[in-house]
Coordinates of C-alpha atoms in Angstrom, one line a residue:
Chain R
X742 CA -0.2 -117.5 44.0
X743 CA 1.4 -117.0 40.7
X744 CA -0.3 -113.5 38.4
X745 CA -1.0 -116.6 35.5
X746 CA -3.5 -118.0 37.8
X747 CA -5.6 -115.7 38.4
X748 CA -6.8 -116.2 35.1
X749 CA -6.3 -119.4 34.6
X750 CA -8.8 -119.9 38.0
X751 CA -11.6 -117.9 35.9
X752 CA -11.6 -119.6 32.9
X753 CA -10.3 -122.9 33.0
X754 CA -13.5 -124.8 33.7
X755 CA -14.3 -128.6 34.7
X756 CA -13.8 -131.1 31.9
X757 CA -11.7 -128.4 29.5
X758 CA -9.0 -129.0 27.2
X759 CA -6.0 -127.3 28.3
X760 CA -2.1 -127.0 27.3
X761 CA 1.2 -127.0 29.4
X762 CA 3.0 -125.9 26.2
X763 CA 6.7 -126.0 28.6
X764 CA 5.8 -128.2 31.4
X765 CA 9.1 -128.6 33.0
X766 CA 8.9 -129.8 36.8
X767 CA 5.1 -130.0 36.3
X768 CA 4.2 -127.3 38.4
X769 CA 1.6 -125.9 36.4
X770 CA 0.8 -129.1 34.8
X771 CA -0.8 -130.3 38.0
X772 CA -2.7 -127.3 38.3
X773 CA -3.7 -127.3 35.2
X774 CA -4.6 -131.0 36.1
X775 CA -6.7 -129.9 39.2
X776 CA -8.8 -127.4 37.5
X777 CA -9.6 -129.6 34.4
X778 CA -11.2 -132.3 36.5
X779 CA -11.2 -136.2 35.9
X780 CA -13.5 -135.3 32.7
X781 CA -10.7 -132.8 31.2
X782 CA -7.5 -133.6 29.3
X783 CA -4.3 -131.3 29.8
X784 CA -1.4 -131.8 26.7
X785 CA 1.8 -131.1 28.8
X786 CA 4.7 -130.7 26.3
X787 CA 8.4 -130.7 26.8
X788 CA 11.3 -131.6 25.1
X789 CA 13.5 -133.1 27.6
X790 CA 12.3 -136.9 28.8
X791 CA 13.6 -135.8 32.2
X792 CA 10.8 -133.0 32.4
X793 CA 7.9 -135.7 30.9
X794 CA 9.0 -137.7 33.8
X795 CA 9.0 -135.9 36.5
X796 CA 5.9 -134.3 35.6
X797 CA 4.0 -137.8 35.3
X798 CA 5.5 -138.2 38.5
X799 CA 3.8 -134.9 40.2
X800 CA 0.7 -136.6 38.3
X801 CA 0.1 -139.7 39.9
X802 CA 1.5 -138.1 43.0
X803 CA -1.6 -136.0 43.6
X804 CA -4.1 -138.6 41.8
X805 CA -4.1 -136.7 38.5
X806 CA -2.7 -139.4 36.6
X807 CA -5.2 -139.7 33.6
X808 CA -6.3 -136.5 33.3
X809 CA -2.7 -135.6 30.6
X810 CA -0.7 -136.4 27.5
X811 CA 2.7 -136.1 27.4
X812 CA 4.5 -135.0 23.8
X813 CA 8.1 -135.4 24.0
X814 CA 8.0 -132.3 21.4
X815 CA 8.4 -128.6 21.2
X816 CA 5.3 -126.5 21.4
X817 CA 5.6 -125.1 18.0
X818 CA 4.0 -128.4 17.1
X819 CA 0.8 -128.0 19.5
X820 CA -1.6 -127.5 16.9
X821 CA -0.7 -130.6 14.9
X822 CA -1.1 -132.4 18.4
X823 CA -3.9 -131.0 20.4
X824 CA -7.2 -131.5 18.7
X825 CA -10.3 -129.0 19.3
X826 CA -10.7 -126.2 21.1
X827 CA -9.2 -125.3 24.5
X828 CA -10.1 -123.1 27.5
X829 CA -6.2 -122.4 27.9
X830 CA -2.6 -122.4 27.4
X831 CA 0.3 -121.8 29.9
X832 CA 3.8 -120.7 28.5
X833 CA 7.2 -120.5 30.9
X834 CA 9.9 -119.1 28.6
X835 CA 13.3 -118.8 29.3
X836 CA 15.4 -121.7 31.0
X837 CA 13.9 -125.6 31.0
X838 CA 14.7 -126.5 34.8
X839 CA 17.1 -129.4 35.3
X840 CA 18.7 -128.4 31.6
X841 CA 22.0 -126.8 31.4
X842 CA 22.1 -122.7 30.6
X843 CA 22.0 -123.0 27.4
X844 CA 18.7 -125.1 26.9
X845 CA 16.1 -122.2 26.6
X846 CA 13.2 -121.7 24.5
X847 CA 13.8 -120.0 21.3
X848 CA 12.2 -116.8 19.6
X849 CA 11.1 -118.5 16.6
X850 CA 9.6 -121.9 17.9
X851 CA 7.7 -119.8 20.9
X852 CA 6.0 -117.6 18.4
X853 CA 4.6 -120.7 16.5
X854 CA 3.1 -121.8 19.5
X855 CA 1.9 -118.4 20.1
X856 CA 0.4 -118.0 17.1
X857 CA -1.1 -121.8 17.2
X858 CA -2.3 -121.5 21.0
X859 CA -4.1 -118.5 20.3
X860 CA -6.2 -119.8 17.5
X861 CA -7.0 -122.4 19.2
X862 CA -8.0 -120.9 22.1
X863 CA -12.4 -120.9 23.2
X864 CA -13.8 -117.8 23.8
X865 CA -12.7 -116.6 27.1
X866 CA -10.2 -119.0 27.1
X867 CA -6.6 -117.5 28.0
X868 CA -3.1 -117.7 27.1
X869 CA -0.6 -116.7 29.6
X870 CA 2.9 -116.3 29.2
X871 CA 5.7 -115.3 31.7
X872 CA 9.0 -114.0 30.1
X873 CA 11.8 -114.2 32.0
X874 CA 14.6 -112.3 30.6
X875 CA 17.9 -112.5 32.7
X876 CA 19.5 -115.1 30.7
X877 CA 21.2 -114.6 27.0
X878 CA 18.3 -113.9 24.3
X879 CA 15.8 -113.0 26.8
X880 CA 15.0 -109.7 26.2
X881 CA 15.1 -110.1 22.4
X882 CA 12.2 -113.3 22.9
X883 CA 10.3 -111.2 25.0
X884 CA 10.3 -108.7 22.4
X885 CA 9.0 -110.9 20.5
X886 CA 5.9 -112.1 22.1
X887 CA 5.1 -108.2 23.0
X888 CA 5.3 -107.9 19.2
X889 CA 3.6 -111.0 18.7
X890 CA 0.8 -109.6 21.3
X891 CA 0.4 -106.2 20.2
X892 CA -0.5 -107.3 16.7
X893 CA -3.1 -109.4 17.5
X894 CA -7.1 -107.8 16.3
X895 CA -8.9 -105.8 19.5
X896 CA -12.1 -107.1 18.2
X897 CA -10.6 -110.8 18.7
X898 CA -8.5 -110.6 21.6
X899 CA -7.7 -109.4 25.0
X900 CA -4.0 -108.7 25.4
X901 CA -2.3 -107.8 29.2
X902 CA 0.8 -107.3 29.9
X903 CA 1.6 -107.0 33.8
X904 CA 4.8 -106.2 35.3
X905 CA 5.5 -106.1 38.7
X906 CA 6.2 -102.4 40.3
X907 CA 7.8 -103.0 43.6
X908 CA 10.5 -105.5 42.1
X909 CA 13.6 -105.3 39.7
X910 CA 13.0 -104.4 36.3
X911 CA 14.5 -107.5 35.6
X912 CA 11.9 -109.5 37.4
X913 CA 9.8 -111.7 34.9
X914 CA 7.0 -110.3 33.5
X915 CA 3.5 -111.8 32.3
X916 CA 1.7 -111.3 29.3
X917 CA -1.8 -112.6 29.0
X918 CA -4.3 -113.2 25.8
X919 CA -8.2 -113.4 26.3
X920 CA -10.2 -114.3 23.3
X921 CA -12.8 -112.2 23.6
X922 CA -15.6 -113.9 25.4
X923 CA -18.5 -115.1 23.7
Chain Z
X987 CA -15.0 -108.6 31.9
X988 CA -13.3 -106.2 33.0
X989 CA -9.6 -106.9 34.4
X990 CA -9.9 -105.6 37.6
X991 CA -12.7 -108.5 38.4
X992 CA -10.5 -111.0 37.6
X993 CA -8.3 -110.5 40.3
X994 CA -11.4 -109.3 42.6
X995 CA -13.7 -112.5 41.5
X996 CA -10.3 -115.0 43.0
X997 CA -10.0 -112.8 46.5
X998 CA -13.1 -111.2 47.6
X999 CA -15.7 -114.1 49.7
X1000 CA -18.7 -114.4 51.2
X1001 CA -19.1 -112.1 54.1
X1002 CA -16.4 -110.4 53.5
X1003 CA -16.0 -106.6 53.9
X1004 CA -15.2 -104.6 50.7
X1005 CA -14.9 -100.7 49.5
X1006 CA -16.0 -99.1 45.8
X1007 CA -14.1 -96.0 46.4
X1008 CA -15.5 -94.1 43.9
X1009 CA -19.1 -95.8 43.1
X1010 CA -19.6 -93.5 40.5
X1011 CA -22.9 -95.1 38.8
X1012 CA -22.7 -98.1 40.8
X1013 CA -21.3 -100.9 38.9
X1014 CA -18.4 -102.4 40.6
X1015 CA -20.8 -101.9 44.0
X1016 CA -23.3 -104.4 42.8
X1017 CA -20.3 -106.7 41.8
X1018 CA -18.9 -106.3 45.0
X1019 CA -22.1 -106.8 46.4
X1020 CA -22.5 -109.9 44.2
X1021 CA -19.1 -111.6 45.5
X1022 CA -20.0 -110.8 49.4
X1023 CA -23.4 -111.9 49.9
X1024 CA -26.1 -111.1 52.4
X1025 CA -23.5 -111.7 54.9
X1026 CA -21.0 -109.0 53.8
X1027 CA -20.7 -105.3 53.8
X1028 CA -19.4 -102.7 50.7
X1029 CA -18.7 -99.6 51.5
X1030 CA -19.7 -96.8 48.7
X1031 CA -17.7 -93.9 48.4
X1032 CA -18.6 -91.1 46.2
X1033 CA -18.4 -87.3 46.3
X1034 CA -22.1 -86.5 44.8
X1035 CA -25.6 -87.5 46.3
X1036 CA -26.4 -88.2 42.3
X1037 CA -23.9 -91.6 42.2
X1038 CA -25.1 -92.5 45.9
X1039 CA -28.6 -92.3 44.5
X1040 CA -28.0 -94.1 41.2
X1041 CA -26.0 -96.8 43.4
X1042 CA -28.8 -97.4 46.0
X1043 CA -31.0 -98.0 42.8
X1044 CA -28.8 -100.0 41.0
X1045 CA -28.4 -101.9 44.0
X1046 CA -32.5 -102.3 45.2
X1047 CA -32.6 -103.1 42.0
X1048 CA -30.1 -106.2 42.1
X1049 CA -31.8 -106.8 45.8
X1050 CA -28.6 -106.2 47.2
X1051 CA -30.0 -103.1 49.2
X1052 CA -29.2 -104.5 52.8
X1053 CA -25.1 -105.0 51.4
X1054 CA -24.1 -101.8 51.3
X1055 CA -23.2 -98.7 53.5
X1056 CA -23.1 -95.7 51.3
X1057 CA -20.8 -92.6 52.3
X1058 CA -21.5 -89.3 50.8
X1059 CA -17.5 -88.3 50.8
X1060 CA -14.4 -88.5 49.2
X1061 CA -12.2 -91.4 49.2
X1062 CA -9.8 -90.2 52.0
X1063 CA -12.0 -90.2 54.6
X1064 CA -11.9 -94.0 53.8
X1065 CA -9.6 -95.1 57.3
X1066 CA -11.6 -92.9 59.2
X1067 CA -15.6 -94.6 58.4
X1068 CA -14.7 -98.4 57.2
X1069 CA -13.9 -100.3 60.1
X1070 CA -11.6 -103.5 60.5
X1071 CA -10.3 -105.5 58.1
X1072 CA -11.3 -105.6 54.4
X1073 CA -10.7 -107.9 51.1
X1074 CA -10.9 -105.7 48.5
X1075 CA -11.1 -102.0 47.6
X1076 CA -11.6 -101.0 43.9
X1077 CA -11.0 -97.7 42.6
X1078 CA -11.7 -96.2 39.3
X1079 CA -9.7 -93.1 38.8
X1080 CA -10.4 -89.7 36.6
X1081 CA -13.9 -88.4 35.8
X1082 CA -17.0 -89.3 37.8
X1083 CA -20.0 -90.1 35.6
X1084 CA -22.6 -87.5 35.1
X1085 CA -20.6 -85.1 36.4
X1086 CA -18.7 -82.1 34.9
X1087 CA -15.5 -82.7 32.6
X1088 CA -13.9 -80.5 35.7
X1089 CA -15.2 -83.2 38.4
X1090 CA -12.3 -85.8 38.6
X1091 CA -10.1 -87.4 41.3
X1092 CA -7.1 -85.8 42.8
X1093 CA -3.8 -86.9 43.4
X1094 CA -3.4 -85.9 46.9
X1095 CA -7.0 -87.4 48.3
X1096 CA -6.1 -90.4 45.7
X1097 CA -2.7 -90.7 47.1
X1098 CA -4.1 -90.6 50.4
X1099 CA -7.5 -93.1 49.7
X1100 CA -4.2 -95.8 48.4
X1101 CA -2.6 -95.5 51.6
X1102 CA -5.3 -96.2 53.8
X1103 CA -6.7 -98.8 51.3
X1104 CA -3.8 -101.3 51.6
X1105 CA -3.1 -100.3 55.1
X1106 CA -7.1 -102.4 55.7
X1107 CA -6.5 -105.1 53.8
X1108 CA -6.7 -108.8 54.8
X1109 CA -4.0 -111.4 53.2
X1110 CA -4.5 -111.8 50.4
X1111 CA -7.4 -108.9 49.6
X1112 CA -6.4 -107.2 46.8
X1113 CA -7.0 -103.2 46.1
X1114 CA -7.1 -102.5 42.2
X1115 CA -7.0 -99.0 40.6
X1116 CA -8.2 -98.6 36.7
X1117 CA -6.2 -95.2 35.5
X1118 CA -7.2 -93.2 33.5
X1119 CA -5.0 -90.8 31.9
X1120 CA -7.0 -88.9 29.3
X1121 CA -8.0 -85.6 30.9
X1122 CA -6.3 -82.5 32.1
X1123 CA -4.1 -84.2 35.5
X1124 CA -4.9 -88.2 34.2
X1125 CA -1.3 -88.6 33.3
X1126 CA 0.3 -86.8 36.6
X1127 CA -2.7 -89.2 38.8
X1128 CA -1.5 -92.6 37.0
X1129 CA 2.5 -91.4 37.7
X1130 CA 1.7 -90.5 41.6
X1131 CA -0.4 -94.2 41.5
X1132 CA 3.0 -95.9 40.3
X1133 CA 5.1 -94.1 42.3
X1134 CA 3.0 -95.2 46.0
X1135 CA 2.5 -98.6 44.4
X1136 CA 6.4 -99.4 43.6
X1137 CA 7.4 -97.8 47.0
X1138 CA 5.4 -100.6 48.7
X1139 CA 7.7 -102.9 50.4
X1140 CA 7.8 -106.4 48.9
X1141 CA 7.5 -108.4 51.7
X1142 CA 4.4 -107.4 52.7
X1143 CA 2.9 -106.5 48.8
X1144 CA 2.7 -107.8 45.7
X1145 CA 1.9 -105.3 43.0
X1146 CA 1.5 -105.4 39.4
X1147 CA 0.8 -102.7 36.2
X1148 CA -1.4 -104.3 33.9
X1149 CA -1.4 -102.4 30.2
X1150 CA -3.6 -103.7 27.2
X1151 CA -0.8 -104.2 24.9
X1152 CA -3.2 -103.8 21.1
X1153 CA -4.9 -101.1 22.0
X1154 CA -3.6 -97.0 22.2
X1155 CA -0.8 -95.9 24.5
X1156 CA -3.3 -93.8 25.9
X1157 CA -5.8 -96.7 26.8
X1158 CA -6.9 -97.2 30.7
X1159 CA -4.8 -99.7 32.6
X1160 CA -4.8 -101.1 35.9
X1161 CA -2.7 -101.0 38.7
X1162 CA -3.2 -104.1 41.2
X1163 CA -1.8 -104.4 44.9
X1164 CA -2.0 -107.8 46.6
X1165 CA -1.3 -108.0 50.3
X1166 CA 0.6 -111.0 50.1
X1167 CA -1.0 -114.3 51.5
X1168 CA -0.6 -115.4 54.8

């Protein structure tokens, strides 16, 4: 299964409030969807109508079709949207699927939503972020969230950053925030 | 928690057969001993009778006495004691507790304790190795870690380097292999 899941499986508990802050094909939003329950809401954002879409799609697919809210929206504006705390966040940078090359998410707007998701975050909740960085801009936004990350206070926060060993050095990369557990 | 039992928490099950390399005063064994139940088995490894002793207690204490085989001997002899398959081994590299600051792990025995290690695991187990690179041969011990771990063919492992990204270069960090799933 994908590294972001392992956490996400730890803490993500029944009946949580959780974000897909770039939900794309709905992968994760399902997921997300499965852990939260019937009792738990996940926000799945997105800013192409094609990605809400298919996504609700997934949803009712697999029976999970109350359990989101869609926000045709960039992330940066998750904390104006999502209300109370939440148990976690899941970020896919780089490329939106099904967009053309040069639809990708941008330095500035993913460290807004970095910033918000992490103060918004429960303790133990998690924030997991996979950086891709083959595409133009890549390596300078995952810069940024390692910047973002390593700032953040050790008596607050948690902060991984995993890379796999036996692949490319190319190969996307997670980074992972834990607010410090209760 | 500690990193390493977020990955160990999602893998290890009920009856299953697990190894604390280096039980040291005995913590990871009574989580191990926690996620297997009456049903499974831990092997603990350690080179003095002092961590076997503290272990045993630690574990009587816990009532998780009938759980675990202790094994007064390093970590290479690992291939050679445990027998068929296993879903998890955890090491923790460096000094062992209560010993002298000369008592630590080496890389040839550690090099050889890996190999064994993920030749016994099931799909899916996981083997995870907390370096620490601090004293006199850490920093040669983490290097000979990532060097076995990114030699490990990608079809058959998934492996990861996990570094806290707000805390000192010189903090421990983990390195995880994952047999991948059937």
């Amino acid at each position: 299964m994908p590294l972001a899941h392992f956490f996400l499986r730890e803490r993500v508990r029944p009946g949580d409030r959780v974000v897909d802050a770039t939900c794309g094909n709905g992968h994760d939003t399902a997921f997300l969807a499965e852990l939260v329950g019937a009792a738990g809401t996940v926000w799945a954002f997105d800013i192409q109508e094609s990605a809400l879409a298919a996504t609700k799609a997934r949803l009712a697919a697999a029976g999970y079709a109350g359990r989101a809210e869609f926000v045709l929206a960039g992330h940066e504006r998750l904390a104006e949207i999502v209300t109370g705390p939440v148990g976690g966040v899941v970020f896919n940078l780089g490329f939106l699927p099904g967009a053309g090359k040069e639809t990708v998410t941008s330095p500035a707007t993913t460290r807004a939503a970095l910033e918000q998701a992490a103060a918004l975050l429960l303790p133990g909740g998690v924030v997991t972020v996979a950086v891709y960085t083959g595409h133009a801009g890549g390596l300078e936004e995952g810069r940024g969230v390692e910047e973002w990350a390593a700032g953040l206070s050790p008596a607050a926060f948690n902060v991984w950053r995993c890379r796999q060993m036996n692949r490319s050095d190319a190969a996307p990369y997670l980074v992972v925030v834990e607010r410090v557990p209760a």
